């Protein structure tokens, strides 16, 4: 079945309004999700919609809450997401980072107390289409063991790099786990093995079997100790700069995969046309 | 044999001066390398010294050349390293990023035309000890195949995250290859297998045999397609922002591992005490 963009947008928008989401936030949220599905990233568009509705019903997403500035020493601003809608909080904060960059060359926003941003790449694209190179990342609830560990204590913390390219962009958007939970579930449903090892079995051996990993949930960090180390530092840096909760704090609230508790996010925008003058050499 | 720090520093400093390095740059360079060996990162301290001397003799490092500003739209500055000494260029540019951050909350320096920065973590530590969280990375000559490729076309591009921790710091410093060339050589000399697959044999199969990888030089990106994608974007972003050569351009100059042709570097510093006021909520 093909669904046209406008219809997809409208249905999601109307449903969000019905669940008490203010009209402007509903429109932004539906636009972000429809755009993500339209781009072919099905796992983070419409497919997440029902989880967002569930989280509004649970009171985990507080859709009336808009992000507010906490402190702003110039080109670095700290914002509090107040557990509002995750993707619209992220759009607002990347917009703010872009505005600062347009005026100052570079702009950074550290956002705390937010919810799942859905497709991280969307915010890199947003910056690139506005003429900025962008680095951004999010922390998550504890959903990955540290390298060598058995329990999920760190986040898979997606990291995004995006640069403008003509009227378009070049993007890389990847989590610190070798496979997303969605990819593991898809392989399991399709009865396929993963193309490379994606986690550990109960004996601590690497496996490509999605069924085994979906029992142990011991997913593999990219590069073993490397993805594990990057994840820890991404969490520490976002927490230190935003004043938000670390992955350990978030884990104490519960760790149900369906809840997707929010964390902190970093948005770094840099004007891509900064190279202007001739060398002063 | 134990060598005390002061002696190691003095010997390197004197040798650099003998090879025509200006006294202040020789002192900075020797300090950086001695500090790195002192920290236990032997691969990137004294062990690199003879390569630096060789590159000065070859005319690849131009030790009289100091980095100069190219353009400075506020919190983002572009500098040209003029193929000067790599580690001292990096110290200077991170210092500049820190200065901007102290005044503006965040500071970014994009440096082009530079040489190997030796231990990337050193510049993260430099920022953290000055009260800033830092993200920095370097591009390299083509020393890694893209995922699925056979020839070395992209860089292993080390990425550094560092945050202040009391009077100290927490650091992660890792290249986009699973193992550095130094680690592969060390394993080969010791007659050991690598702990996990580190590259491909001539038939394109993954292997833990360092002898095989040191023949094919088909080193493995962390997370397969993920480290490969991050490397491409790190290169594009540093090149776009600094106006410097991409990894493809650098490869056209030659690709001898001993030469370590320079690339571009990004230094992002963010004031770690930005979270100050109470919420305006």
XYZ file of C-alpha atoms in Angstrom:
562
model
C 0.000 0.000 0.000
C 1.334 3.421 -0.910
C 0.490 6.346 1.342
C 1.218 9.835 0.133
C 3.270 12.162 2.272
C 0.481 14.659 2.912
C -1.890 11.975 4.106
C 0.730 10.411 6.388
C 1.548 13.815 7.818
C -2.103 14.714 8.320
C -3.065 11.485 10.057
C -0.180 11.698 12.500
C -0.761 15.406 13.090
C -4.454 14.895 13.862
C -3.798 11.985 16.182
C -1.196 13.980 18.131
C -3.599 16.895 18.544
C -6.243 14.449 19.749
C -3.814 13.292 22.456
C -3.348 16.828 23.715
C -0.241 17.881 21.836
C -0.293 21.643 21.084
C -0.937 22.294 17.397
C 2.491 23.719 16.504
C 4.323 20.870 18.255
C 2.024 18.281 16.639
C 2.783 19.750 13.212
C 6.564 19.735 13.813
C 6.490 16.200 15.182
C 4.351 14.827 12.332
C 6.493 16.615 9.759
C 9.701 15.127 11.216
C 8.291 11.581 11.270
C 6.725 11.799 7.802
C 9.974 13.189 6.365
C 11.927 10.325 7.960
C 9.606 7.675 6.472
C 9.703 9.519 3.144
C 13.536 9.334 3.240
C 13.279 5.545 3.544
C 14.349 5.366 7.193
C 11.186 3.451 8.131
C 12.529 2.313 11.500
C 12.553 5.880 12.848
C 9.517 7.442 11.179
C 5.934 6.189 11.183
C 7.088 2.964 12.848
C 7.873 4.943 16.030
C 4.578 6.787 16.085
C 2.683 4.300 18.225
C 5.458 4.279 20.791
C 5.305 8.072 20.993
C 1.540 7.923 21.598
C 2.098 5.257 24.256
C 4.683 7.420 25.990
C 2.315 10.397 26.000
C -0.358 8.183 27.594
C 2.188 6.947 30.184
C 3.084 10.548 31.034
C 6.705 9.984 30.010
C 6.441 12.498 27.183
C 4.952 15.778 28.428
C 3.807 17.268 25.134
C 2.843 20.654 26.592
C 6.405 21.239 27.755
C 8.637 23.330 25.525
C 12.418 23.505 25.931
C 13.678 26.479 27.938
C 17.121 28.093 28.109
C 19.033 27.476 31.336
C 22.237 29.425 30.726
C 23.840 30.991 27.703
C 27.492 31.935 27.899
C 27.676 33.091 24.273
C 28.175 30.426 21.636
C 27.333 27.592 24.064
C 23.796 27.418 25.394
C 22.263 24.981 27.850
C 18.606 24.094 27.386
C 16.205 22.013 29.457
C 13.862 19.810 27.400
C 11.457 19.352 30.345
C 10.667 15.849 29.046
C 8.769 17.368 26.115
C 8.427 15.755 22.701
C 11.881 14.443 21.769
C 12.036 15.133 18.053
C 10.581 18.638 18.302
C 12.891 19.510 21.219
C 15.790 18.450 18.983
C 14.559 20.480 15.995
C 14.296 23.568 18.221
C 17.754 23.105 19.724
C 19.452 22.485 16.372
C 17.687 25.588 15.061
C 19.146 27.510 17.963
C 22.669 26.100 17.322
C 22.344 27.123 13.646
C 21.253 30.650 14.637
C 24.258 31.016 16.932
C 26.565 29.662 14.207
C 25.184 32.097 11.643
C 26.107 34.964 13.952
C 29.269 33.570 15.581
C 30.694 31.001 13.160
C 29.989 28.152 15.567
C 27.115 27.378 17.918
C 26.622 24.661 20.498
C 23.465 23.682 22.360
C 23.562 21.155 25.205
C 20.037 19.845 25.890
C 19.037 17.908 28.997
C 15.862 16.144 30.167
C 14.616 15.280 26.733
C 13.048 12.263 25.016
C 14.099 10.033 22.084
C 14.918 12.241 19.087
C 13.844 9.527 16.583
C 16.144 9.886 13.511
C 19.333 11.694 14.582
C 20.337 12.291 10.977
C 17.339 14.621 10.555
C 19.052 17.273 12.680
C 22.328 16.982 10.761
C 20.370 17.479 7.531
C 18.565 20.449 9.077
C 21.939 22.123 9.758
C 23.455 21.236 6.378
C 20.478 22.655 4.459
C 20.983 25.854 6.465
C 24.639 26.032 5.386
C 26.270 24.523 8.475
C 28.370 21.438 9.088
C 27.014 19.646 12.134
C 28.076 17.129 14.739
C 25.359 15.963 17.095
C 24.698 13.055 19.367
C 22.235 11.769 21.919
C 22.579 9.717 25.041
C 20.121 6.902 25.641
C 18.940 4.708 28.447
C 21.334 1.838 29.325
C 20.890 -0.499 26.355
C 24.394 -1.910 25.731
C 26.953 -3.641 27.956
C 30.388 -2.054 28.204
C 32.930 -4.156 26.358
C 33.548 -7.234 28.471
C 30.457 -6.681 30.608
C 27.258 -8.693 30.727
C 24.637 -6.161 31.840
C 23.405 -3.197 29.857
C 24.979 -0.225 31.604
C 25.822 2.222 28.794
C 23.936 3.698 25.841
C 24.273 2.948 22.144
C 24.478 6.758 21.712
C 24.014 7.602 18.019
C 26.553 10.042 16.570
C 25.789 12.198 13.534
C 28.132 14.017 11.130
C 26.630 16.015 8.254
C 28.111 18.481 5.743
C 26.410 20.608 3.098
C 26.979 19.488 -0.485
C 25.621 21.940 -3.048
C 21.903 22.197 -2.354
C 22.026 18.838 -0.634
C 24.141 17.155 2.056
C 26.347 14.201 2.934
C 25.347 12.419 6.140
C 26.586 9.668 8.410
C 24.375 8.672 11.303
C 25.349 5.645 13.343
C 24.894 4.296 16.850
C 27.769 2.896 18.909
C 26.210 -0.577 18.726
C 26.954 -2.727 15.674
C 23.207 -3.217 15.100
C 20.186 -1.307 16.303
C 17.537 -3.207 18.214
C 15.300 -2.705 15.193
C 17.819 -4.374 12.878
C 18.189 -7.342 15.212
C 14.405 -7.779 15.436
C 14.028 -7.490 11.659
C 16.651 -10.203 11.060
C 14.981 -12.462 13.609
C 11.554 -12.026 12.022
C 13.052 -12.746 8.589
C 14.802 -15.857 9.928
C 18.198 -14.518 8.850
C 21.611 -14.427 10.484
C 23.239 -11.015 10.966
C 25.968 -10.320 8.368
C 28.629 -9.931 11.105
C 28.668 -10.670 14.828
C 26.148 -8.433 16.591
C 26.370 -9.551 20.203
C 27.112 -12.315 22.670
C 25.380 -15.533 23.641
C 24.878 -16.548 27.272
C 28.333 -18.156 27.396
C 29.909 -14.874 26.298
C 30.740 -15.987 22.750
C 30.160 -13.722 19.765
C 27.166 -14.668 17.659
C 25.421 -13.641 14.452
C 22.129 -15.224 15.630
C 19.551 -12.473 16.250
C 17.386 -14.881 18.264
C 20.209 -15.502 20.717
C 21.038 -11.803 21.048
C 17.392 -10.919 21.578
C 17.507 -13.246 24.612
C 20.765 -11.999 26.135
C 20.459 -8.386 24.857
C 24.242 -8.327 25.021
C 24.684 -6.238 21.889
C 28.194 -5.564 20.608
C 29.716 -2.060 20.599
C 31.318 -1.127 17.259
C 35.019 -1.890 17.454
C 34.572 -3.691 20.803
C 36.440 -1.493 23.373
C 36.322 1.491 21.003
C 32.557 1.939 20.628
C 32.254 1.186 24.330
C 34.761 3.936 25.208
C 33.212 6.470 22.845
C 29.782 5.775 24.346
C 31.018 6.440 27.894
C 32.647 9.736 26.902
C 29.649 10.878 24.801
C 27.463 10.313 27.847
C 29.843 12.062 30.247
C 30.302 15.055 27.949
C 26.601 15.575 27.243
C 25.801 15.210 30.960
C 28.587 17.540 32.129
C 27.722 20.239 29.600
C 23.929 20.048 29.948
C 23.754 19.281 33.659
C 21.453 16.370 32.812
C 21.234 12.824 34.020
C 23.940 10.302 33.148
C 23.037 6.927 31.687
C 23.353 5.465 35.174
C 20.776 7.901 36.559
C 18.435 7.200 33.666
C 18.728 3.458 34.259
C 17.482 3.897 37.822
C 14.132 5.092 36.407
C 13.622 1.727 34.731
C 14.963 0.061 31.637
C 12.021 -1.167 29.578
C 12.951 -0.993 25.896
C 9.438 0.174 25.016
C 9.711 3.248 27.228
C 12.843 4.773 25.670
C 13.610 7.108 28.529
C 15.144 10.350 27.439
C 18.660 11.607 27.974
C 20.780 14.517 26.878
C 21.729 15.754 23.439
C 24.523 17.851 21.939
C 24.073 20.013 18.847
C 27.212 21.547 17.291
C 26.756 23.699 14.167
C 29.634 25.294 12.243
C 29.277 27.700 9.323
C 30.468 25.825 6.269
C 31.545 28.917 4.340
C 33.981 30.044 7.026
C 36.931 29.706 4.630
C 36.741 33.057 2.995
C 39.732 35.365 2.832
C 43.175 34.700 1.440
C 45.946 33.556 3.710
C 47.600 36.208 5.808
C 50.847 34.356 5.142
C 66.752 1.121 31.205
C 64.937 3.974 32.896
C 65.292 7.480 31.487
C 64.053 10.378 33.555
C 61.607 12.828 32.033
C 63.979 15.804 32.122
C 66.711 13.901 30.317
C 64.327 12.603 27.647
C 62.946 16.088 27.129
C 66.411 17.647 26.943
C 67.833 15.149 24.467
C 64.883 15.541 22.073
C 64.866 19.313 22.475
C 68.590 19.596 21.690
C 68.340 17.309 18.679
C 65.420 19.309 17.249
C 67.324 22.575 17.660
C 70.302 20.966 15.917
C 68.027 20.196 12.964
C 67.007 23.809 12.614
C 63.800 23.839 14.661
C 63.289 27.244 16.360
C 63.913 27.024 20.102
C 60.339 27.628 21.255
C 58.905 25.067 18.801
C 61.607 22.534 19.732
C 60.718 22.939 23.401
C 56.962 22.511 22.747
C 57.545 19.492 20.514
C 59.931 17.777 22.960
C 57.591 18.488 25.873
C 54.618 16.969 24.010
C 56.544 13.800 23.086
C 58.134 13.367 26.523
C 54.751 13.837 28.191
C 53.226 11.210 25.885
C 55.955 8.646 26.692
C 55.645 9.555 30.385
C 51.886 8.815 30.155
C 52.715 5.311 28.901
C 51.611 5.926 25.303
C 55.026 4.812 23.988
C 53.797 4.397 20.401
C 53.185 8.126 20.011
C 55.986 9.672 22.071
C 59.729 9.018 21.820
C 59.052 6.187 19.349
C 57.896 8.755 16.779
C 60.864 11.036 17.271
C 63.087 9.508 14.601
C 60.290 9.733 12.040
C 59.862 13.423 12.840
C 63.579 14.022 12.308
C 63.401 12.068 9.024
C 60.458 14.184 7.863
C 62.352 17.389 8.672
C 65.287 16.082 6.602
C 62.929 15.198 3.731
C 61.475 18.703 3.820
C 57.989 17.345 4.600
C 57.918 19.061 7.989
C 58.859 22.730 7.652
C 59.826 23.486 11.239
C 60.239 27.238 10.726
C 56.614 27.552 9.680
C 54.139 28.619 12.324
C 50.360 28.315 11.899
C 48.627 31.473 10.694
C 44.961 32.539 10.874
C 43.101 32.467 7.562
C 39.649 33.684 8.569
C 37.891 34.168 11.858
C 34.134 34.547 11.831
C 33.828 34.723 15.634
C 33.801 31.428 17.493
C 35.022 29.453 14.443
C 38.520 30.178 13.188
C 40.349 28.704 10.206
C 44.131 28.304 10.499
C 46.769 27.212 8.013
C 49.457 24.959 9.490
C 51.840 25.640 6.579
C 53.207 22.085 6.964
C 54.899 23.074 10.202
C 55.556 20.703 13.097
C 52.359 18.696 13.610
C 52.186 18.370 17.375
C 53.077 22.008 18.061
C 50.602 23.231 15.414
C 47.944 21.202 17.243
C 48.919 22.566 20.683
C 48.652 26.116 19.313
C 45.271 25.526 17.690
C 43.752 23.820 20.726
C 45.048 26.718 22.832
C 43.244 29.057 20.478
C 40.009 27.019 20.668
C 40.246 27.110 24.482
C 40.760 30.900 24.459
C 37.682 31.361 22.274
C 35.665 29.032 24.513
C 36.716 30.914 27.642
C 35.309 34.099 26.112
C 32.367 32.698 24.120
C 31.408 29.415 25.777
C 32.500 27.405 22.739
C 35.413 27.733 20.342
C 36.245 25.852 17.155
C 39.483 25.883 15.167
C 39.717 24.184 11.751
C 43.384 23.662 10.832
C 44.619 22.749 7.364
C 48.005 21.853 5.853
C 49.427 20.336 8.982
C 51.472 17.252 9.895
C 50.827 14.228 12.128
C 49.758 15.436 15.559
C 51.261 12.373 17.308
C 49.010 11.578 20.337
C 45.578 13.091 19.702
C 44.561 12.569 23.319
C 47.163 15.151 24.376
C 45.015 17.961 22.977
C 41.877 16.690 24.678
C 43.791 16.635 27.973
C 45.086 20.153 27.279
C 41.494 21.402 26.983
C 40.194 19.471 29.993
C 42.959 20.781 32.264
C 41.929 24.273 31.135
C 38.305 23.608 32.155
C 36.856 22.695 28.755
C 35.247 19.591 27.338
C 36.808 18.870 23.950
C 36.089 16.969 20.766
C 38.914 16.901 18.259
C 39.967 14.783 15.312
C 42.536 14.574 12.581
C 42.441 13.369 9.025
C 45.284 11.211 7.759
C 46.732 10.010 4.496
C 44.779 7.139 2.891
C 45.671 4.232 5.172
C 42.430 2.178 5.349
C 40.114 0.711 2.684
C 36.484 1.754 2.787
C 34.319 -1.110 3.988
C 34.115 -3.592 1.134
C 37.058 -2.047 -0.715
C 40.536 -3.465 -1.279
C 42.724 -0.367 -1.655
C 43.500 2.156 1.046
C 41.491 5.205 0.089
C 40.318 6.689 3.401
C 42.018 7.627 6.679
C 41.879 5.910 10.050
C 41.102 9.412 11.439
C 41.498 9.343 15.232
C 38.647 10.910 17.219
C 39.123 12.304 20.727
C 36.570 13.067 23.460
C 37.814 14.459 26.771
C 36.024 15.941 29.787
C 37.426 17.571 32.929
C 37.129 15.501 36.110
C 38.139 17.407 39.240
C 41.772 18.405 38.701
C 42.118 15.615 36.167
C 40.238 14.359 33.119
C 38.488 11.414 31.458
C 39.680 10.685 27.927
C 38.824 8.459 25.002
C 41.107 8.591 21.992
C 40.579 6.060 19.230
C 41.152 5.751 15.499
C 38.489 4.511 13.087
C 40.569 1.377 12.410
C 40.210 -1.561 14.781
C 43.989 -1.606 15.301
C 46.674 0.994 14.682
C 49.536 0.054 12.410
C 51.739 0.119 15.503
C 49.530 -2.449 17.260
C 49.587 -4.751 14.230
C 53.384 -4.538 13.999
C 53.784 -5.154 17.721
C 51.612 -8.299 17.550
C 53.563 -9.547 14.552
C 56.916 -9.016 16.283
C 55.614 -10.821 19.370
C 54.352 -13.729 17.238
C 50.810 -13.246 18.542
C 47.379 -13.238 16.915
C 45.244 -10.123 17.297
C 42.488 -10.540 19.929
C 39.749 -9.872 17.324
C 39.749 -9.629 13.534
C 41.868 -6.662 12.472
C 41.742 -6.846 8.682
C 41.389 -8.959 5.572
C 43.585 -11.511 3.831
C 44.165 -11.475 0.072
C 40.989 -13.498 -0.523
C 38.951 -10.893 1.363
C 38.372 -12.984 4.478
C 38.648 -11.494 7.951
C 41.785 -12.492 9.816
C 43.426 -12.069 13.210
C 46.893 -12.771 11.730
C 48.991 -9.588 11.895
C 51.487 -11.030 9.380
C 48.735 -11.446 6.793
C 47.343 -7.937 7.402
C 50.805 -6.404 7.192
C 50.984 -7.850 3.659
C 47.537 -6.757 2.439
C 47.312 -3.611 4.627
C 43.565 -4.104 4.384
C 42.870 -2.974 7.938
C 39.333 -3.190 9.274
C 37.285 -0.094 10.151
C 35.615 -0.302 13.583
C 32.087 -1.558 13.136
C 32.705 -2.349 9.416
C 30.493 0.125 7.507
C 30.206 2.383 10.543
C 33.878 3.287 11.096
C 34.201 3.567 7.329
C 31.304 6.038 7.119
C 32.471 8.080 10.106
C 35.946 8.332 8.540
C 34.555 9.684 5.263
C 32.472 12.324 7.029
C 35.280 13.337 9.413
C 37.472 13.907 6.360
C 34.812 15.837 4.446
C 33.936 18.033 7.411
C 37.527 18.927 8.313
C 38.296 19.648 4.636
C 35.159 21.728 4.049
C 35.651 23.797 7.191
C 39.434 24.309 6.895
C 39.630 24.536 3.113
C 42.388 21.914 3.216
C 43.112 18.837 1.141
C 40.849 15.794 1.315
C 42.278 12.335 1.885
C 42.120 11.795 -1.894
C 44.276 14.883 -2.544
C 46.743 13.824 0.113
C 47.016 10.361 -1.431
C 48.109 11.883 -4.728
C 51.250 13.169 -3.000
C 52.318 9.622 -2.230
C 51.315 7.051 0.313
C 54.461 5.803 2.032
C 53.581 4.905 5.626
C 56.904 6.331 6.828
C 56.110 9.789 5.465
C 52.824 10.358 7.307
C 51.639 13.202 5.129
C 49.632 15.769 6.998
C 45.966 16.545 6.736
C 43.427 18.709 8.507
C 42.383 18.867 12.119
C 39.346 20.055 14.060
C 39.518 21.387 17.621
C 36.221 21.971 19.450
C 36.394 23.307 23.029
C 33.338 23.895 25.232
C 33.388 25.505 28.692
C 32.567 22.752 31.127
C 31.071 25.031 33.768
C 28.423 26.413 31.415
C 25.631 25.022 33.585
C 25.336 27.816 36.034
C 21.995 29.399 36.704
C 18.778 27.852 37.842
C 16.118 26.899 35.357
C 13.965 29.702 34.042
C 11.115 27.206 34.107
